[in-house]
Coordinates of N, CA, C and O in Angstrom, one line a residue:
M397 N 4.9 76.5 -8.2 CA 4.1 75.9 -7.7 C 3.9 75.6 -8.8 O 3.5 77.0 -9.7
E398 N 2.6 74.9 -9.0 CA 1.8 74.5 -10.5 C 0.0 74.1 -9.1 O 0.3 73.8 -8.1
Q399 N -0.5 74.7 -10.6 CA -1.9 75.0 -10.1 C -3.0 74.3 -11.2 O -2.4 74.7 -11.8
R400 N -4.4 74.1 -10.9 CA -5.0 73.6 -11.6 C -6.0 74.4 -12.1 O -6.1 75.2 -11.0
I401 N -6.5 74.0 -13.1 CA -7.7 75.4 -13.8 C -8.5 74.2 -14.0 O -8.4 73.5 -14.6
G402 N -9.3 75.3 -13.5 CA -10.7 74.7 -14.1 C -11.4 74.1 -12.2 O -10.9 74.7 -11.3
T403 N -12.4 73.3 -12.5 CA -13.4 73.2 -10.7 C -12.3 71.1 -10.4 O -11.7 70.9 -10.6
S404 N -13.1 71.7 -8.8 CA -12.1 70.6 -7.6 C -13.3 69.7 -7.5 O -13.1 69.1 -6.2
S405 N -14.0 70.1 -7.5 CA -16.0 69.4 -7.4 C -15.3 68.0 -8.4 O -14.5 67.7 -8.8
Q406 N -16.1 66.9 -7.2 CA -15.7 65.2 -6.8 C -17.1 65.3 -8.9 O -17.8 65.9 -8.2
P407 N -16.9 63.9 -9.3 CA -17.9 64.2 -10.3 C -18.9 63.4 -9.3 O -19.0 62.9 -8.4
L408 N -20.3 63.3 -10.5 CA -21.3 63.3 -9.8 C -21.5 61.9 -9.4 O -22.1 62.0 -8.3
D409 N -20.7 61.3 -9.2 CA -21.1 59.1 -8.8 C -20.5 59.4 -7.3 O -20.9 59.3 -6.8
A410 N -19.2 60.3 -7.2 CA -19.3 60.6 -6.0 C -20.7 61.1 -4.6 O -21.1 60.5 -3.5
G411 N -22.0 62.1 -4.9 CA -22.8 61.8 -4.3 C -23.8 60.9 -4.4 O -24.6 61.0 -4.2
V412 N -23.8 59.9 -5.6 CA -24.6 59.2 -5.5 C -24.2 57.3 -5.4 O -24.9 56.8 -4.5
N413 N -23.1 57.5 -6.0 CA -22.5 56.0 -5.7 C -22.1 56.1 -3.4 O -20.9 56.5 -3.6
P414 N -22.0 55.6 -3.0 CA -22.2 55.3 -1.0 C -20.3 54.5 -1.0 O -19.7 55.0 -0.5
A415 N -20.8 53.8 -2.0 CA -19.0 53.1 -2.5 C -18.0 54.0 -3.3 O -16.9 53.1 -3.4
H416 N -18.3 54.5 -2.7 CA -17.4 55.9 -4.1 C -16.0 56.3 -3.1 O -16.3 56.7 -2.4
I417 N -15.0 56.2 -3.5 CA -14.4 56.8 -3.0 C -13.2 57.6 -3.6 O -12.9 57.4 -5.0
P418 N -12.3 59.0 -3.1 CA -11.9 59.4 -4.5 C -10.6 59.8 -4.7 O -10.1 58.1 -3.4
G419 N -9.8 59.3 -6.5 CA -9.0 58.7 -6.8 C -9.4 57.4 -6.8 O -7.6 57.8 -7.4
L420 N -9.7 57.2 -7.2 CA -9.8 55.3 -7.2 C -11.2 55.2 -7.8 O -12.2 55.9 -8.1
T421 N -10.1 54.4 -9.4 CA -11.5 54.2 -10.0 C -11.5 52.4 -10.3 O -10.8 51.7 -10.3
A422 N -12.3 52.3 -11.3 CA -12.9 51.7 -11.6 C -12.3 50.2 -12.4 O -11.4 51.6 -13.9
P423 N -12.2 48.8 -12.6 CA -12.0 48.6 -13.7 C -11.7 48.9 -15.0 O -13.0 48.9 -14.8
D424 N -11.1 48.4 -15.4 CA -11.4 49.1 -17.3 C -11.7 47.1 -17.7 O -11.3 46.2 -17.1
K425 N -12.6 47.5 -18.0 CA -13.9 46.2 -18.5 C -12.4 45.3 -19.5 O -12.4 44.2 -19.9
A426 N -11.8 46.1 -20.3 CA -11.4 46.3 -20.9 C -10.4 45.6 -21.2 O -9.6 45.0 -22.0
A427 N -9.9 45.7 -20.4 CA -8.0 45.7 -19.6 C -8.1 43.4 -19.0 O -7.3 43.0 -19.0
E428 N -9.4 42.9 -19.2 CA -9.6 41.4 -18.5 C -9.7 40.9 -20.1 O -9.5 41.3 -20.8
P429 N -8.5 39.5 -19.6 CA -7.6 39.2 -20.2 C -9.8 38.3 -20.3 O -10.0 38.4 -19.9
E430 N -9.5 37.4 -21.8 CA -11.1 37.0 -22.3 C -10.7 35.5 -22.0 O -12.3 35.6 -21.8
D431 N -10.0 35.1 -21.3 CA -9.9 33.5 -20.4 C -10.1 34.0 -19.4 O -10.8 32.7 -18.7
A432 N -10.6 34.8 -18.5 CA -11.0 35.0 -17.8 C -12.2 33.9 -18.0 O -13.4 33.8 -18.0
V433 N -12.5 33.5 -16.1 CA -13.5 32.6 -15.4 C -14.6 33.4 -15.0 O -14.2 34.2 -14.0
E434 N -15.6 33.5 -15.2 CA -17.0 33.4 -14.0 C -16.8 33.1 -13.0 O -16.8 31.6 -13.2
P435 N -17.6 33.8 -11.6 CA -17.7 33.6 -10.9 C -18.7 32.7 -10.7 O -19.3 33.4 -11.5
E436 N -19.2 31.3 -10.4 CA -19.8 30.5 -10.1 C -21.3 31.2 -8.9 O -20.8 31.8 -8.7
E437 N -22.9 31.1 -9.6 CA -23.2 31.2 -8.8 C -23.5 31.0 -7.7 O -23.4 29.6 -7.3
A438 N -23.3 32.0 -6.8 CA -23.8 31.0 -4.8 C -25.6 31.1 -5.1 O -26.3 31.2 -5.4
A439 N -25.1 29.8 -4.2 CA -26.6 29.0 -3.9 C -27.3 30.2 -3.3 O -26.9 30.9 -2.4
P440 N -29.2 29.8 -2.9 CA -29.5 30.6 -2.8 C -30.1 30.3 -1.3 O -29.3 29.4 -0.8
V441 N -30.1 31.8 -0.2 CA -29.7 31.6 0.4 C -30.2 30.2 1.3 O -30.2 30.4 2.4
E442 N -31.8 30.5 1.0 CA -32.9 29.1 1.8 C -31.9 27.6 1.9 O -32.8 27.2 2.4
D443 N -30.9 27.3 0.8 CA -30.5 26.5 0.0 C -29.3 26.4 2.0 O -28.3 24.6 1.8
A444 N -29.2 27.6 3.1 CA -27.7 27.4 3.7 C -28.0 26.7 4.5 O -29.7 26.8 5.3
V445 N -26.6 26.0 5.6 CA -27.3 25.1 6.3 C -27.0 26.6 7.5 O -24.9 26.4 7.2
P446 N -27.3 26.5 8.5 CA -27.1 27.2 9.3 C -25.7 26.2 10.6 O -25.9 25.8 10.5
E447 N -24.9 27.1 10.6 CA -23.0 26.8 11.4 C -23.8 26.8 13.1 O -22.9 26.6 13.7
E448 N -24.6 27.2 13.6 CA -24.9 28.5 14.4 C -25.5 26.7 15.8 O -24.4 26.9 17.0
A449 N -25.7 25.9 15.0 CA -26.4 24.9 15.8 C -24.9 24.1 16.7 O -24.8 24.0 17.7
P450 N -24.3 23.7 16.0 CA -23.0 23.4 16.7 C -21.7 24.1 17.3 O -21.3 23.3 19.1
A451 N -21.9 25.0 17.3 CA -21.2 25.7 17.9 C -21.9 26.3 19.0 O -21.1 26.2 20.8
E452 N -23.4 26.3 18.9 CA -24.1 26.5 20.2 C -23.7 25.2 21.0 O -23.8 25.1 22.2
E453 N -24.5 24.4 21.1 CA -23.8 22.7 21.7 C -22.7 23.0 21.9 O -22.5 22.1 23.3
A454 N -21.8 23.5 21.8 CA -20.6 23.0 21.9 C -19.7 24.5 23.8 O -18.9 23.8 24.3
E455 N -20.6 24.9 23.4 CA -20.5 26.1 24.1 C -20.8 25.5 25.7 O -20.7 25.5 27.0
E456 N -22.3 24.4 25.3 CA -23.2 24.2 27.2 C -22.3 23.4 27.4 O -22.5 22.4 28.0
A457 N -22.0 22.5 26.3 CA -20.8 21.5 26.8 C -19.5 22.0 27.5 O -19.4 21.3 29.2
E458 N -19.4 23.3 27.0 CA -18.1 23.7 27.8 C -18.5 24.0 29.0 O -17.6 24.2 29.9
E459 N -20.0 25.1 29.0 CA -20.1 25.6 30.0 C -21.1 24.4 31.2 O -20.8 24.5 32.4
T460 N -20.9 23.1 30.8 CA -21.2 22.2 32.0 C -20.1 21.3 32.5 O -19.7 20.8 33.7
E461 N -19.1 21.2 31.3 CA -17.6 20.8 32.1 C -17.3 22.0 33.0 O -16.9 21.5 33.9
A462 N -17.1 23.2 33.1 CA -16.5 23.9 34.4 C -17.5 24.3 35.3 O -16.9 25.2 36.6
A463 N -19.0 23.6 35.6 CA -19.4 24.0 36.8 C -19.0 22.3 37.6 O -19.6 23.1 38.7
D464 N -18.5 22.0 37.4 CA -17.4 21.1 38.3 C -17.4 22.0 39.8 O -17.5 21.6 41.0
G465 N -16.4 23.0 40.1 CA -16.1 23.9 40.9 C -17.0 25.3 41.0 O -17.7 25.3 40.1
P466 N -16.3 25.8 42.0 CA -17.2 27.7 41.3 C -16.8 28.4 40.4 O -15.4 28.5 39.8
V467 N -17.5 28.9 40.5 CA -17.5 29.5 39.2 C -18.3 30.9 38.9 O -18.8 31.5 40.3
F468 N -17.6 31.8 38.7 CA -17.4 33.4 39.0 C -18.3 34.0 37.8 O -17.1 33.9 36.3
E469 N -19.1 35.8 37.4 CA -19.8 35.4 36.6 C -19.9 37.1 36.9 O -21.2 37.4 37.5
A470 N -19.3 37.7 36.5 CA -20.3 38.5 36.6 C -20.6 39.5 35.2 O -19.1 39.8 34.0
A471 N -21.6 40.4 34.9 CA -21.5 41.1 33.6 C -22.7 42.7 33.5 O -23.4 42.0 34.3
D472 N -22.3 43.0 32.3 CA -23.6 44.8 32.6 C -23.5 44.1 31.2 O -23.6 43.1 30.4
R473 N -24.1 45.7 31.1 CA -24.3 45.5 29.0 C -23.6 45.8 27.8 O -23.9 44.8 26.4
R474 N -22.2 45.8 28.6 CA -20.9 45.5 27.7 C -20.0 44.3 28.0 O -19.4 43.9 26.7
A475 N -20.0 44.8 29.2 CA -18.7 43.8 29.4 C -18.9 42.1 30.9 O -20.4 42.3 30.8
R476 N -17.8 41.7 30.0 CA -19.2 40.1 30.9 C -17.1 39.6 30.9 O -16.2 39.4 30.4
I477 N -17.0 38.4 32.7 CA -15.5 37.6 33.2 C -16.7 36.7 33.2 O -17.1 37.0 34.2
V478 N -15.9 35.6 33.2 CA -15.4 34.7 33.2 C -14.8 34.2 34.7 O -13.7 33.9 33.9
A479 N -14.6 33.4 35.4 CA -13.7 33.0 36.3 C -14.3 30.9 36.6 O -15.3 31.1 37.2
D480 N -13.8 29.7 35.9 CA -13.7 29.5 36.1 C -12.8 28.2 36.5 O -11.5 28.4 36.1
A481 N -12.0 26.9 36.0 CA -11.8 25.6 36.3 C -10.9 26.2 35.2 O -9.4 25.4 35.1
K482 N -11.8 26.7 33.6 CA -10.9 26.3 32.5 C -10.1 27.7 32.8 O -8.7 27.5 32.3
G483 N -10.1 29.0 33.1 CA -9.2 30.0 33.3 C -10.6 31.4 33.2 O -11.3 31.4 33.3
V484 N -9.7 32.8 32.9 CA -10.8 33.5 32.9 C -10.1 34.4 31.2 O -9.9 34.3 30.4
R485 N -11.8 34.2 31.2 CA -12.5 34.7 30.3 C -12.8 36.5 30.1 O -13.6 37.1 30.4
L486 N -12.9 38.0 29.7 CA -13.1 38.5 29.5 C -14.0 39.4 27.9 O -13.1 38.6 26.9
S487 N -14.8 39.7 28.0 CA -15.0 40.1 27.0 C -16.3 41.4 26.7 O -16.3 41.6 28.4
L488 N -15.1 43.0 26.0 CA -16.2 43.8 25.4 C -16.6 43.9 24.6 O -16.0 44.1 23.4
D489 N -18.5 44.5 24.5 CA -18.5 45.0 23.3 C -18.9 43.2 22.1 O -18.7 41.5 22.6
D490 N -17.9 43.3 21.5 CA -16.8 42.3 19.6 C -15.7 41.6 20.3 O -15.0 40.3 20.3
E491 N -14.9 42.5 21.4 CA -14.1 41.7 21.4 C -13.8 41.4 23.1 O -13.9 40.7 23.7
K492 N -13.0 39.6 22.8 CA -13.0 39.1 23.8 C -11.1 38.1 23.7 O -11.0 38.5 22.5
C493 N -11.3 38.2 25.1 CA -9.8 37.1 25.5 C -9.8 36.2 26.5 O -10.5 36.1 27.5
E494 N -8.7 35.1 26.8 CA -9.0 33.4 27.4 C -7.5 33.4 28.1 O -6.4 34.2 26.9
F495 N -7.8 33.4 29.4 CA -6.4 33.0 29.7 C -6.4 32.4 30.7 O -7.6 32.3 31.7
R496 N -6.0 31.1 29.9 CA -5.9 29.3 31.2 C -5.0 30.1 32.5 O -4.1 31.3 32.7
W497 N -5.1 29.4 33.4 CA -4.3 29.7 35.0 C -2.8 30.0 34.6 O -2.3 30.7 35.1
D498 N -2.4 29.4 34.3 CA -0.9 29.3 34.1 C 0.1 30.8 33.1 O 0.5 30.0 33.1
E499 N -1.2 30.9 32.9 CA -0.7 32.7 31.9 C -1.0 33.2 33.3 O -0.6 34.7 32.3
I500 N -1.2 33.4 34.1 CA -1.6 34.5 35.0 C -1.2 34.7 35.8 O -1.2 33.1 35.7
G501 N 0.0 35.9 36.3 CA 0.6 36.3 37.2 C -0.4 36.4 38.8 O 0.1 35.9 39.7
A502 N -1.0 37.5 38.2 CA -2.2 38.3 38.8 C -3.6 38.0 38.3 O -3.6 38.4 37.8
I503 N -4.6 38.4 39.5 CA -5.6 39.1 39.5 C -5.9 39.7 40.7 O -6.4 39.4 41.9
E504 N -6.8 41.4 40.2 CA -6.7 42.3 40.6 C -8.4 43.3 40.6 O -8.5 43.1 40.0
T505 N -8.6 43.5 42.3 CA -9.6 43.5 42.1 C -10.3 44.9 42.9 O -9.4 45.5 43.2
E506 N -10.5 46.5 41.6 CA -10.9 47.1 42.6 C -12.6 47.7 42.4 O -12.6 48.2 41.7
S507 N -12.5 48.3 43.8 CA -13.4 49.1 43.7 C -13.6 50.6 44.7 O -13.6 51.0 45.1
P508 N -14.3 51.0 43.2 CA -14.4 53.0 43.5 C -15.1 52.4 44.4 O -16.3 52.9 45.1
R509 N -14.6 54.5 45.5 CA -15.3 54.5 46.9 C -16.5 54.8 46.7 O -17.5 55.2 47.8
F510 N -16.4 55.6 45.2 CA -18.1 56.3 45.0 C -18.7 55.9 43.7 O -17.8 55.4 43.0
G511 N -19.8 55.3 43.0 CA -19.9 55.1 41.6 C -20.7 53.1 41.9 O -20.0 52.5 43.2
K512 N -20.6 52.6 40.4 CA -20.5 51.5 40.5 C -19.7 50.1 39.2 O -20.3 49.0 39.7
R513 N -19.0 51.3 39.6 CA -18.2 49.8 38.3 C -17.5 49.6 38.8 O -16.2 50.1 40.0
F514 N -16.5 48.1 38.7 CA -16.7 46.9 39.1 C -15.8 46.8 38.4 O -15.7 46.7 37.2
T515 N -13.8 46.7 38.7 CA -12.7 46.7 38.3 C -12.0 45.6 38.5 O -11.7 45.1 39.1
V516 N -11.4 44.2 37.3 CA -11.2 43.7 37.3 C -9.4 43.5 36.5 O -10.2 43.7 36.0
T517 N -8.3 43.4 37.0 CA -7.8 43.4 36.2 C -6.7 42.3 36.3 O -6.3 41.6 37.5
V518 N -6.7 41.5 34.9 CA -5.5 40.8 34.8 C -4.6 40.9 34.3 O -4.3 41.6 33.4
H519 N -3.6 40.1 34.8 CA -1.4 40.4 35.1 C -1.6 39.4 34.3 O -1.8 38.2 35.4
T520 N -0.6 39.6 33.6 CA 0.5 38.1 33.3 C 1.2 38.4 33.5 O 2.6 39.2 33.7
P521 N 2.5 37.0 33.7 CA 3.9 37.5 34.2 C 4.6 37.9 33.2 O 5.3 38.8 33.6
D522 N 4.6 38.5 32.1 CA 5.0 39.7 31.3 C 4.4 40.7 31.3 O 5.1 41.4 30.4
R523 N 4.6 40.7 32.6 CA 4.3 42.9 32.9 C 3.0 43.3 31.9 O 2.9 44.5 31.2
R524 N 2.2 42.7 31.4 CA 1.1 43.1 30.5 C -0.3 42.9 31.9 O -0.7 42.2 32.5
W525 N -1.0 43.9 31.6 CA -2.4 43.8 32.5 C -3.9 43.7 31.8 O -3.0 44.7 30.1
Y526 N -4.5 43.5 31.6 CA -6.0 43.6 31.3 C -6.7 43.8 31.6 O -7.7 43.5 33.0
P527 N -7.9 45.2 32.4 CA -8.1 46.1 32.9 C -9.9 45.3 32.0 O -9.9 45.4 30.8
I528 N -10.7 45.8 33.6 CA -12.2 45.4 32.7 C -12.8 45.8 33.5 O -12.5 45.3 35.2
E529 N -13.9 47.0 33.0 CA -15.1 47.1 34.6 C -15.8 46.8 34.5 O -16.4 47.1 33.1
I530 N -16.9 46.4 35.3 CA -18.6 45.8 35.3 C -19.0 46.6 36.2 O -18.9 47.2 37.4
E531 N -20.2 47.4 35.8 CA -20.6 48.5 36.5 C -22.5 47.9 37.2 O -22.7 46.8 36.8
A532 N -22.2 47.7 38.2 CA -23.0 46.8 38.4 C -24.4 47.6 39.6 O -24.1 48.8 38.8
K533 N -25.3 46.6 39.3 CA -26.5 46.8 40.0 C -26.8 47.7 40.7 O -26.8 49.4 41.0
S534 N -26.0 48.1 42.4 CA -26.0 48.2 43.5 C -24.8 48.4 44.1 O -23.6 47.3 43.8
K535 N -23.8 48.8 44.8 CA -22.8 49.0 45.3 C -22.8 48.0 46.3 O -21.3 47.5 46.0
S536 N -23.2 47.6 47.0 CA -23.7 46.2 47.6 C -23.6 45.0 46.5 O -22.7 43.6 47.2
Q537 N -23.3 45.2 45.8 CA -22.9 44.3 44.7 C -21.2 43.6 44.6 O -20.9 42.2 44.3
H538 N -20.9 44.4 44.9 CA -18.8 44.3 45.2 C -18.4 43.8 45.7 O -17.5 43.0 45.3
K539 N -19.3 43.5 47.1 CA -18.8 43.2 48.5 C -19.2 41.1 47.8 O -17.9 40.5 48.0
E540 N -20.2 41.0 46.9 CA -20.5 39.4 46.0 C -19.7 39.3 45.5 O -19.2 37.7 45.5
W541 N -19.6 39.9 44.6 CA -18.5 39.6 43.6 C -17.2 39.3 43.6 O -16.7 38.0 43.0
D542 N -16.9 40.1 44.6 CA -15.6 39.9 45.7 C -15.3 38.3 45.8 O -14.0 38.1 45.9
S543 N -16.0 39.1 46.9 CA -16.5 37.2 48.0 C -15.8 35.9 46.7 O -15.7 34.9 46.6
Q544 N -16.9 36.1 45.7 CA -17.0 35.1 44.8 C -16.1 34.6 43.9 O -15.2 33.7 44.0
L545 N -15.1 35.9 43.4 CA -13.9 35.5 42.8 C -12.8 35.4 43.8 O -11.9 34.1 43.3
D546 N -12.6 35.7 45.1 CA -11.3 34.7 46.4 C -11.7 33.5 46.2 O -11.3 32.6 46.3
D547 N -13.3 32.9 46.0 CA -13.8 31.3 45.8 C -12.7 30.5 44.4 O -12.4 29.7 45.1
V548 N -13.0 31.2 43.8 CA -12.2 31.1 42.4 C -11.4 30.9 42.7 O -10.5 30.3 42.1
L549 N -10.3 32.1 42.6 CA -8.8 31.9 43.1 C -8.3 31.3 43.8 O -7.2 30.2 43.8
D550 N -9.5 31.3 44.8 CA -8.7 29.5 45.9 C -8.4 28.6 45.5 O -8.0 27.6 45.9
A551 N -10.0 28.5 44.7 CA -9.5 26.7 44.3 C -9.0 26.5 42.3 O -7.9 25.5 42.8
Y552 N -8.3 28.1 41.8 CA -7.7 27.1 40.9 C -6.6 28.4 40.4 O -5.8 27.2 40.1
F553 N -6.6 29.5 40.7 CA -5.2 29.5 40.9 C -4.3 29.4 42.0 O -3.9 29.5 43.6
E554 N -3.0 29.1 41.1 CA -1.5 28.3 42.1 C -0.2 29.8 42.1 O 0.1 29.2 40.8
E555 N -0.1 30.1 43.2 CA 1.4 30.9 43.1 C 2.4 30.1 43.7 O 2.5 29.2 44.2
D556 N 3.2 30.0 42.2 CA 3.8 29.3 42.1 C 5.6 29.7 43.9 O 5.8 31.3 43.8
A557 N 5.9 28.9 44.3 CA 6.8 29.7 45.3 C 8.7 29.6 45.1 O 8.3 28.5 45.1
D558 N 8.6 30.7 45.3 CA 9.7 31.1 44.6 C 11.4 30.8 45.9 O 10.5 31.6 47.0

């Protein structure tokens, strides 16, 4: 068995530099080729044009288009579900997924006997399911959400008659 002689402590850089990763070293300046091109400096932040405005306008246009028929929307501080003419959109924190109506096999809702969490599960034809839990302000809101979701499903969801 081989043993090291000496200290096993990390160099001072590990305690001072938050980007330090043990075992990795910085590239050697001498190893860079002489004809390496220096990157150009980035434009100042003041000159940058925000690209959020067109994205916000597109989202508003989509919402007005989808507002023609019934719309179901439920959200809490972390989760959100929207069902409209385009399909069903689920989001939890920064994660989002979208299903067109032809990609959905079934939608299931569940309301627990105790508690305020309302669960909506989207089932796809390939036997996958995507549940999302939304916390209602009160238990009575579950019946309202169930009714609104039923209206949307009646309007847009078509089951194939096999």
